[in-house]
Amino acid sequence: MTRFLGALRALVSIAVASVSLIAAAQVPAPPEIAARSYLLMDVTANQILAQKDIDSPVEPASLTKLMSAYVVFDALRARKITLTQTLPVSPRAWKMPGSRMFIDPKMQVPVEDLIKGLIVQSGNDATVALAEGVGGTVEHFVEMMNAQAKALGMKSTTYKNPEGLTAPGHTTTARDLSILATRLVRDFPEEAKYYAIKKYRYPGTPSTNDTNRNLLLFRDPTVDGLKTGHTEAAGYGMVATAKRDFPNLSGGRRLLSVVLGTTGETVRANESQKLLNWGYTAYDAVRLFDGGQPAATPAVWKGKANELKLGRPDAIVVAVPAGSASKIKTQVSRPDPLVAPFTKYQPVGSLKVTLDDQPVADVPLVALEGVEQAGVFGRAWDAVRLWIK
């Protein structure tokens, strides 16, 4: 079981880390985007479709709350807290400046309402109340945020607080935000529903403070998240995600845009919408193999089975410029010989995808089934056969 879980964790990590760019010669020109940096990712295909300065350090502002929510959702999954559990509102939470849920120390607020306050109203007070409830102290919660960032592979991110107010050294990048947002949607599909809520307010708080700042939720029915942010230093930023029906893709096709450093609330929404629309029209998503379908079945030596099924538990999908699907070529790259044992979901080689002889994607393959080591006689016989080979 330990080996299985280890392989499964490696699979998730490799899947997210295996983002690849379509070769420069094949990239359709993206639209002009009025932002300091931006990124468009096809989440379904695990590919970056467009980018600008995605590794430049930026202030995340309230986009910080994506990580705060991730840590809270993780605590829910581990049953350290529950949605119906109530948390106190400390004076520190109550006095937080900036965006607020408008809760006070007289209240005991359910965790689910605090989550809605964090996401819909971007409440700094709700964020601190959750941080104290999950981490014991804000400072320990920030340590948890940074540890999680490191675990997700966010190499250029450092958090100094859970809410996103300007602080020295509190920075991230568009690339890191795309990693976080992708994992948030994949790791917590049920909890991600909170990001699609258009209006919410806690009883007894101002009725005028009830509207999600993500304008795309009100414009585009396929947009279901995620978060906006703004400070004077950061400008206006948005991480937006949409899921649209697409031919031959059950469950739809998800794109994610990160737009940072725009000049206004409407501008960030317009530029995010522009990127999303362009991605859906400029690129086709092509399903190469179904989830669980072998991409290759090479021979195995010294095992109880004679072959190893290599593939992915989820569908293998690639994004290519519109109309070019017929030119795709694939090649499996793997160790040779393959010698048992292999555990289920153990990484074994990759599927290299090219278009007009240019690299499109390098998709990690895993063992779809485990192969146990053969007995002494079987191993000895295969050792002879390998020596002759």
Short mmCIF file of C-alpha atoms in Angstrom, two decimals:
data_model
loop_
_atom_site.label_atom_id
_atom_site.label_comp_id
_atom_site.label_asym_id
_atom_site.label_seq_id
_atom_site.Cartn_x
_atom_site.Cartn_y
_atom_site.Cartn_z
CA MET A 1 0.00 0.00 0.00
CA THR A 2 2.85 2.38 0.85
CA ARG A 3 4.47 1.75 -2.54
CA PHE A 4 1.11 2.27 -4.28
CA LEU A 5 0.46 5.58 -2.53
CA GLY A 6 3.99 6.71 -3.28
CA ALA A 7 3.52 5.94 -6.95
CA LEU A 8 0.16 7.70 -6.99
CA ARG A 9 1.64 10.83 -5.41
CA ALA A 10 4.44 10.76 -7.95
CA LEU A 11 1.86 10.44 -10.72
CA VAL A 12 -0.03 13.55 -9.59
CA SER A 13 3.19 15.52 -9.22
CA ILE A 14 4.51 14.48 -12.64
CA ALA A 15 1.18 15.16 -14.32
CA VAL A 16 1.14 18.75 -13.16
CA ALA A 17 4.85 19.29 -13.71
CA SER A 18 4.72 17.99 -17.28
CA VAL A 19 3.49 21.27 -18.78
CA SER A 20 5.06 21.74 -22.19
CA LEU A 21 4.95 24.44 -24.82
CA ILE A 22 4.07 23.82 -28.43
CA ALA A 23 7.13 24.52 -30.57
CA ALA A 24 7.61 28.16 -31.44
CA ALA A 25 7.15 27.53 -35.14
CA GLN A 26 3.63 26.18 -34.51
CA VAL A 27 2.30 28.71 -32.01
CA PRO A 28 -0.65 30.83 -33.22
CA ALA A 29 -0.12 34.48 -32.30
CA PRO A 30 -2.12 35.34 -29.17
CA PRO A 31 -4.13 38.56 -28.97
CA GLU A 32 -2.66 41.72 -27.49
CA ILE A 33 -3.18 41.53 -23.74
CA ALA A 34 -2.94 44.72 -21.66
CA ALA A 35 -1.22 43.21 -18.62
CA ARG A 36 2.26 43.12 -17.07
CA SER A 37 2.27 39.33 -17.33
CA TYR A 38 -0.18 36.66 -18.39
CA LEU A 39 -0.51 32.95 -19.00
CA LEU A 40 -3.10 30.78 -20.71
CA MET A 41 -3.12 27.08 -19.89
CA ASP A 42 -5.10 24.21 -21.30
CA VAL A 43 -5.71 22.32 -18.06
CA THR A 44 -7.20 19.31 -19.85
CA ALA A 45 -4.11 18.91 -22.03
CA ASN A 46 -1.65 20.16 -19.40
CA GLN A 47 -0.09 22.64 -21.85
CA ILE A 48 0.70 26.33 -21.78
CA LEU A 49 -0.82 27.97 -24.86
CA ALA A 50 0.32 31.58 -24.40
CA GLN A 51 2.52 33.50 -22.01
CA LYS A 52 4.26 36.74 -21.19
CA ASP A 53 6.79 37.23 -18.37
CA ILE A 54 5.39 34.27 -16.45
CA ASP A 55 8.45 34.01 -14.21
CA SER A 56 8.64 37.67 -13.27
CA PRO A 57 7.98 38.25 -9.54
CA VAL A 58 4.71 40.02 -8.79
CA GLU A 59 2.59 40.86 -5.78
CA PRO A 60 -0.33 38.43 -5.69
CA ALA A 61 -2.66 40.68 -3.66
CA SER A 62 -5.85 38.70 -2.90
CA LEU A 63 -4.80 35.93 -5.28
CA THR A 64 -2.92 34.87 -2.14
CA LYS A 65 -6.27 33.54 -0.95
CA LEU A 66 -6.07 30.73 -3.50
CA MET A 67 -3.37 29.18 -1.33
CA SER A 68 -5.22 30.04 1.87
CA ALA A 69 -8.23 28.17 0.50
CA TYR A 70 -6.06 25.22 -0.58
CA VAL A 71 -4.73 24.82 2.96
CA VAL A 72 -8.25 25.11 4.41
CA PHE A 73 -9.63 22.55 1.93
CA ASP A 74 -6.78 20.21 2.84
CA ALA A 75 -7.68 20.58 6.52
CA LEU A 76 -11.30 19.73 5.69
CA ARG A 77 -10.23 16.61 3.81
CA ALA A 78 -8.05 15.55 6.74
CA ARG A 79 -11.04 16.17 9.04
CA LYS A 80 -9.13 18.63 11.17
CA ILE A 81 -12.12 20.93 10.77
CA THR A 82 -15.67 20.52 9.45
CA LEU A 83 -17.91 22.78 7.36
CA THR A 84 -20.47 23.09 10.14
CA GLN A 85 -17.95 23.79 12.88
CA THR A 86 -18.01 27.38 14.13
CA LEU A 87 -14.91 29.48 14.64
CA PRO A 88 -14.48 32.60 16.80
CA VAL A 89 -13.66 35.98 15.33
CA SER A 90 -10.57 37.37 17.02
CA PRO A 91 -9.90 41.10 17.40
CA ARG A 92 -7.09 40.63 14.87
CA ALA A 93 -9.52 39.26 12.29
CA TRP A 94 -12.13 41.90 13.09
CA LYS A 95 -9.67 44.78 12.62
CA MET A 96 -8.27 43.61 9.28
CA PRO A 97 -8.20 46.43 6.69
CA GLY A 98 -9.20 46.09 3.04
CA SER A 99 -11.90 43.79 1.71
CA ARG A 100 -14.07 42.42 4.48
CA MET A 101 -16.88 40.00 5.24
CA PHE A 102 -17.86 42.28 8.15
CA ILE A 103 -17.77 39.74 10.96
CA ASP A 104 -16.98 40.73 14.55
CA PRO A 105 -15.88 39.18 17.89
CA LYS A 106 -19.48 38.72 19.03
CA MET A 107 -19.96 36.11 16.29
CA GLN A 108 -19.24 32.39 16.03
CA VAL A 109 -19.13 31.76 12.28
CA PRO A 110 -19.45 28.35 10.56
CA VAL A 111 -16.42 27.31 8.54
CA GLU A 112 -18.45 27.08 5.35
CA ASP A 113 -19.60 30.67 5.71
CA LEU A 114 -16.03 31.80 6.32
CA ILE A 115 -14.97 29.98 3.15
CA LYS A 116 -17.66 31.83 1.22
CA GLY A 117 -16.55 35.08 2.82
CA LEU A 118 -12.96 34.39 1.80
CA ILE A 119 -13.87 33.54 -1.80
CA VAL A 120 -16.94 35.59 -2.73
CA GLN A 121 -16.21 38.75 -0.76
CA SER A 122 -12.43 38.26 -0.60
CA GLY A 123 -12.77 39.03 3.09
CA ASN A 124 -9.49 39.59 4.89
CA ASP A 125 -11.32 39.13 8.18
CA ALA A 126 -12.72 35.76 7.08
CA THR A 127 -9.27 34.72 5.87
CA VAL A 128 -7.63 35.48 9.22
CA ALA A 129 -10.41 33.73 11.15
CA LEU A 130 -9.85 30.60 9.03
CA ALA A 131 -6.07 30.91 9.37
CA GLU A 132 -6.35 31.01 13.16
CA GLY A 133 -8.85 28.15 13.18
CA VAL A 134 -6.71 25.87 11.01
CA GLY A 135 -3.21 26.93 11.99
CA GLY A 136 -3.72 28.00 15.59
CA THR A 137 -2.02 31.27 14.76
CA VAL A 138 -1.75 33.31 11.58
CA GLU A 139 2.00 32.89 11.65
CA HIS A 140 1.79 29.09 11.74
CA PHE A 141 -0.81 29.11 8.98
CA VAL A 142 1.58 31.13 6.79
CA GLU A 143 4.23 28.47 7.45
CA MET A 144 1.72 25.88 6.23
CA MET A 145 1.08 27.96 3.10
CA ASN A 146 4.77 28.14 2.27
CA ALA A 147 5.25 24.43 2.91
CA GLN A 148 2.36 23.66 0.58
CA ALA A 149 3.76 25.99 -2.10
CA LYS A 150 7.03 24.09 -1.96
CA ALA A 151 5.23 20.74 -2.15
CA LEU A 152 3.32 21.87 -5.25
CA GLY A 153 6.51 22.99 -6.99
CA MET A 154 5.85 26.74 -6.75
CA LYS A 155 9.53 27.63 -6.84
CA SER A 156 9.17 31.41 -6.97
CA THR A 157 6.50 32.02 -4.33
CA THR A 158 6.87 33.26 -0.76
CA TYR A 159 3.92 34.11 1.47
CA LYS A 160 4.12 36.58 4.35
CA ASN A 161 0.43 36.64 5.21
CA PRO A 162 -2.76 34.72 4.31
CA GLU A 163 -4.80 37.60 2.90
CA GLY A 164 -2.48 39.26 0.37
CA LEU A 165 -1.92 42.75 1.78
CA THR A 166 1.37 44.25 0.59
CA ALA A 167 4.37 43.00 2.60
CA PRO A 168 8.10 42.87 1.78
CA GLY A 169 8.97 39.56 0.12
CA HIS A 170 5.32 38.53 -0.42
CA THR A 171 5.61 37.55 -4.10
CA THR A 172 4.67 34.95 -6.68
CA THR A 173 4.67 34.53 -10.47
CA ALA A 174 2.10 33.82 -13.18
CA ARG A 175 3.59 30.35 -13.62
CA ASP A 176 3.26 29.55 -9.92
CA LEU A 177 -0.30 30.84 -9.84
CA SER A 178 -1.17 28.54 -12.73
CA ILE A 179 0.32 25.58 -10.85
CA LEU A 180 -1.66 26.45 -7.72
CA ALA A 181 -4.93 27.08 -9.55
CA THR A 182 -4.63 23.86 -11.55
CA ARG A 183 -3.99 21.80 -8.44
CA LEU A 184 -6.79 23.55 -6.58
CA VAL A 185 -9.32 22.54 -9.24
CA ARG A 186 -7.94 19.01 -9.61
CA ASP A 187 -7.34 18.21 -5.94
CA PHE A 188 -10.58 19.70 -4.61
CA PRO A 189 -13.25 19.42 -7.33
CA GLU A 190 -16.12 19.50 -4.83
CA GLU A 191 -14.83 22.51 -2.91
CA ALA A 192 -14.08 24.39 -6.15
CA LYS A 193 -17.84 24.99 -6.47
CA TYR A 194 -17.52 27.92 -4.05
CA TYR A 195 -15.64 29.90 -6.71
CA ALA A 196 -18.72 29.95 -8.95
CA ILE A 197 -20.92 31.65 -6.33
CA LYS A 198 -22.01 35.04 -7.67
CA LYS A 199 -23.60 36.51 -4.56
CA TYR A 200 -23.31 35.78 -0.86
CA ARG A 201 -23.35 37.62 2.46
CA TYR A 202 -23.41 36.45 6.04
CA PRO A 203 -26.60 37.30 7.98
CA GLY A 204 -26.28 40.62 9.76
CA THR A 205 -23.63 42.01 7.41
CA PRO A 206 -24.21 44.79 4.82
CA SER A 207 -26.45 43.74 1.93
CA THR A 208 -24.36 45.84 -0.44
CA ASN A 209 -21.35 43.61 0.24
CA ASP A 210 -22.67 40.50 -1.49
CA THR A 211 -21.22 40.39 -5.02
CA ASN A 212 -18.30 38.36 -6.33
CA ARG A 213 -15.69 40.61 -7.96
CA ASN A 214 -15.13 38.13 -10.78
CA LEU A 215 -17.13 39.87 -13.50
CA LEU A 216 -16.78 36.90 -15.86
CA LEU A 217 -19.15 34.88 -13.67
CA PHE A 218 -21.87 37.28 -14.77
CA ARG A 219 -20.83 37.41 -18.44
CA ASP A 220 -19.81 33.89 -19.43
CA PRO A 221 -21.79 30.85 -18.23
CA THR A 222 -18.79 28.57 -18.84
CA VAL A 223 -16.62 30.48 -16.34
CA ASP A 224 -16.70 28.89 -12.89
CA GLY A 225 -13.88 30.67 -11.03
CA LEU A 226 -11.49 31.51 -9.64
CA LYS A 227 -10.25 34.68 -7.93
CA THR A 228 -9.45 38.37 -8.33
CA GLY A 229 -6.90 40.53 -6.57
CA HIS A 230 -5.98 44.19 -6.26
CA THR A 231 -3.59 46.43 -4.40
CA GLU A 232 -1.99 49.68 -5.48
CA ALA A 233 1.34 47.95 -5.96
CA ALA A 234 -0.01 44.85 -7.70
CA GLY A 235 -2.59 46.47 -9.92
CA TYR A 236 -5.63 44.41 -10.88
CA GLY A 237 -5.18 40.67 -11.35
CA MET A 238 -7.37 37.69 -12.08
CA VAL A 239 -7.10 33.93 -12.27
CA ALA A 240 -10.06 32.73 -14.35
CA THR A 241 -11.09 29.27 -15.43
CA ALA A 242 -13.74 28.06 -17.85
CA LYS A 243 -15.03 24.66 -18.85
CA ARG A 244 -16.71 24.22 -22.22
CA ASP A 245 -18.10 21.25 -24.11
CA PHE A 246 -15.72 20.04 -26.78
CA PRO A 247 -16.02 17.29 -29.43
CA ASN A 248 -14.75 13.86 -28.30
CA LEU A 249 -13.96 15.09 -24.78
CA SER A 250 -16.28 13.71 -22.13
CA GLY A 251 -16.44 16.07 -19.20
CA GLY A 252 -15.54 19.12 -21.25
CA ARG A 253 -12.35 21.07 -21.82
CA ARG A 254 -10.95 23.39 -19.14
CA LEU A 255 -8.79 26.43 -19.81
CA LEU A 256 -7.16 28.66 -17.18
CA SER A 257 -6.00 32.25 -17.62
CA VAL A 258 -3.74 34.27 -15.33
CA VAL A 259 -3.74 38.01 -15.97
CA LEU A 260 -1.66 40.25 -13.71
CA GLY A 261 -0.98 43.95 -13.40
CA THR A 262 -3.86 45.43 -15.38
CA THR A 263 -5.21 48.94 -14.84
CA GLY A 264 -8.75 48.22 -13.71
CA GLU A 265 -11.47 45.79 -12.71
CA THR A 266 -13.11 45.83 -16.14
CA VAL A 267 -9.78 45.58 -17.93
CA ARG A 268 -8.72 42.44 -16.09
CA ALA A 269 -12.06 40.81 -16.92
CA ASN A 270 -11.88 41.82 -20.58
CA GLU A 271 -8.31 40.61 -21.03
CA SER A 272 -9.06 37.32 -19.25
CA GLN A 273 -12.09 36.74 -21.46
CA LYS A 274 -10.03 37.56 -24.53
CA LEU A 275 -7.43 34.94 -23.63
CA LEU A 276 -9.99 32.25 -22.85
CA ASN A 277 -11.96 32.81 -26.08
CA TRP A 278 -8.76 32.80 -28.14
CA GLY A 279 -7.57 29.56 -26.57
CA TYR A 280 -10.78 27.72 -27.38
CA THR A 281 -10.77 28.84 -31.01
CA ALA A 282 -7.03 28.86 -31.81
CA TYR A 283 -6.36 25.37 -30.44
CA ASP A 284 -8.07 22.03 -30.76
CA ALA A 285 -7.95 19.47 -27.97
CA VAL A 286 -7.24 16.00 -29.32
CA ARG A 287 -7.84 12.87 -27.27
CA LEU A 288 -5.09 10.37 -28.11
CA PHE A 289 -5.95 7.65 -25.60
CA ASP A 290 -8.80 7.07 -23.15
CA GLY A 291 -8.12 6.85 -19.45
CA GLY A 292 -6.83 3.37 -18.67
CA GLN A 293 -6.21 2.60 -22.34
CA PRO A 294 -2.66 1.36 -22.99
CA ALA A 295 -0.54 3.57 -25.22
CA ALA A 296 1.92 0.69 -25.44
CA THR A 297 2.24 -2.89 -24.14
CA PRO A 298 5.97 -3.69 -24.18
CA ALA A 299 7.44 -7.00 -23.03
CA VAL A 300 8.43 -7.47 -19.38
CA TRP A 301 11.27 -9.65 -18.17
CA LYS A 302 11.47 -11.61 -14.91
CA GLY A 303 7.81 -10.96 -14.15
CA LYS A 304 4.66 -13.00 -13.55
CA ALA A 305 3.16 -11.22 -16.58
CA ASN A 306 4.74 -11.07 -20.02
CA GLU A 307 3.84 -7.49 -20.82
CA LEU A 308 3.40 -4.12 -19.13
CA LYS A 309 0.49 -1.85 -19.99
CA LEU A 310 1.68 1.75 -20.22
CA GLY A 311 -0.79 4.63 -20.26
CA ARG A 312 -2.54 7.10 -17.99
CA PRO A 313 -5.45 6.61 -15.57
CA ASP A 314 -7.00 9.72 -17.14
CA ALA A 315 -7.35 10.46 -20.86
CA ILE A 316 -4.26 11.60 -22.75
CA VAL A 317 -5.19 14.84 -24.45
CA VAL A 318 -3.01 17.29 -26.34
CA ALA A 319 -3.72 20.79 -27.62
CA VAL A 320 -2.66 21.63 -31.18
CA PRO A 321 -3.34 24.55 -33.51
CA ALA A 322 -6.85 24.32 -34.93
CA GLY A 323 -7.10 22.06 -37.97
CA SER A 324 -3.76 20.31 -37.49
CA ALA A 325 -4.84 17.17 -35.62
CA SER A 326 -4.21 14.89 -38.60
CA LYS A 327 -0.49 15.76 -38.52
CA ILE A 328 0.09 14.53 -34.96
CA LYS A 329 2.64 11.75 -34.48
CA THR A 330 3.37 9.83 -31.28
CA GLN A 331 6.31 7.77 -30.06
CA VAL A 332 6.74 5.93 -26.77
CA SER A 333 10.07 6.44 -25.02
CA ARG A 334 10.85 3.89 -22.29
CA PRO A 335 13.67 1.97 -20.64
CA ASP A 336 14.74 -1.25 -22.39
CA PRO A 337 14.65 -3.93 -21.14
CA LEU A 338 11.80 -3.64 -18.66
CA VAL A 339 12.55 -5.85 -15.68
CA ALA A 340 9.89 -6.63 -13.05
CA PRO A 341 8.65 -5.79 -10.49
CA PHE A 342 6.46 -2.78 -11.32
CA THR A 343 3.84 -1.22 -9.06
CA LYS A 344 0.56 0.18 -10.29
CA TYR A 345 0.94 3.83 -11.39
CA GLN A 346 4.74 3.60 -11.30
CA PRO A 347 6.16 6.10 -13.84
CA VAL A 348 7.68 4.24 -16.82
CA GLY A 349 8.74 6.33 -19.81
CA SER A 350 6.73 8.89 -21.72
CA LEU A 351 4.65 9.52 -24.82
CA LYS A 352 6.36 12.03 -27.09
CA VAL A 353 3.93 13.95 -29.29
CA THR A 354 5.11 15.88 -32.35
CA LEU A 355 3.47 18.02 -35.01
CA ASP A 356 5.36 18.51 -38.28
CA ASP A 357 8.38 17.03 -36.52
CA GLN A 358 8.20 19.72 -33.83
CA PRO A 359 7.62 18.72 -30.16
CA VAL A 360 4.13 19.32 -28.81
CA ALA A 361 4.07 17.45 -25.50
CA ASP A 362 5.97 14.88 -23.49
CA VAL A 363 3.37 12.99 -21.49
CA PRO A 364 4.60 10.76 -18.62
CA LEU A 365 3.34 7.19 -18.84
CA VAL A 366 2.70 4.89 -15.89
CA ALA A 367 2.12 1.20 -15.34
CA LEU A 368 -1.64 0.74 -15.54
CA GLU A 369 -1.31 -2.57 -13.69
CA GLY A 370 1.31 -3.90 -11.34
CA VAL A 371 3.59 -6.75 -12.40
CA GLU A 372 5.03 -8.91 -9.65
CA GLN A 373 8.45 -10.46 -9.84
CA ALA A 374 8.51 -14.05 -11.13
CA GLY A 375 9.76 -16.97 -9.09
CA VAL A 376 13.37 -18.10 -8.95
CA PHE A 377 13.11 -20.34 -12.03
CA GLY A 378 11.31 -17.68 -14.09
CA ARG A 379 13.86 -15.03 -13.21
CA ALA A 380 16.75 -17.37 -14.01
CA TRP A 381 15.24 -18.33 -17.37
CA ASP A 382 14.68 -14.71 -18.36
CA ALA A 383 18.21 -13.85 -17.25
CA VAL A 384 19.52 -16.39 -19.76
CA ARG A 385 17.23 -15.09 -22.49
CA LEU A 386 18.37 -11.49 -21.82
CA TRP A 387 22.00 -12.59 -21.95
CA ILE A 388 21.40 -14.27 -25.33
CA LYS A 389 19.49 -11.22 -26.55
#
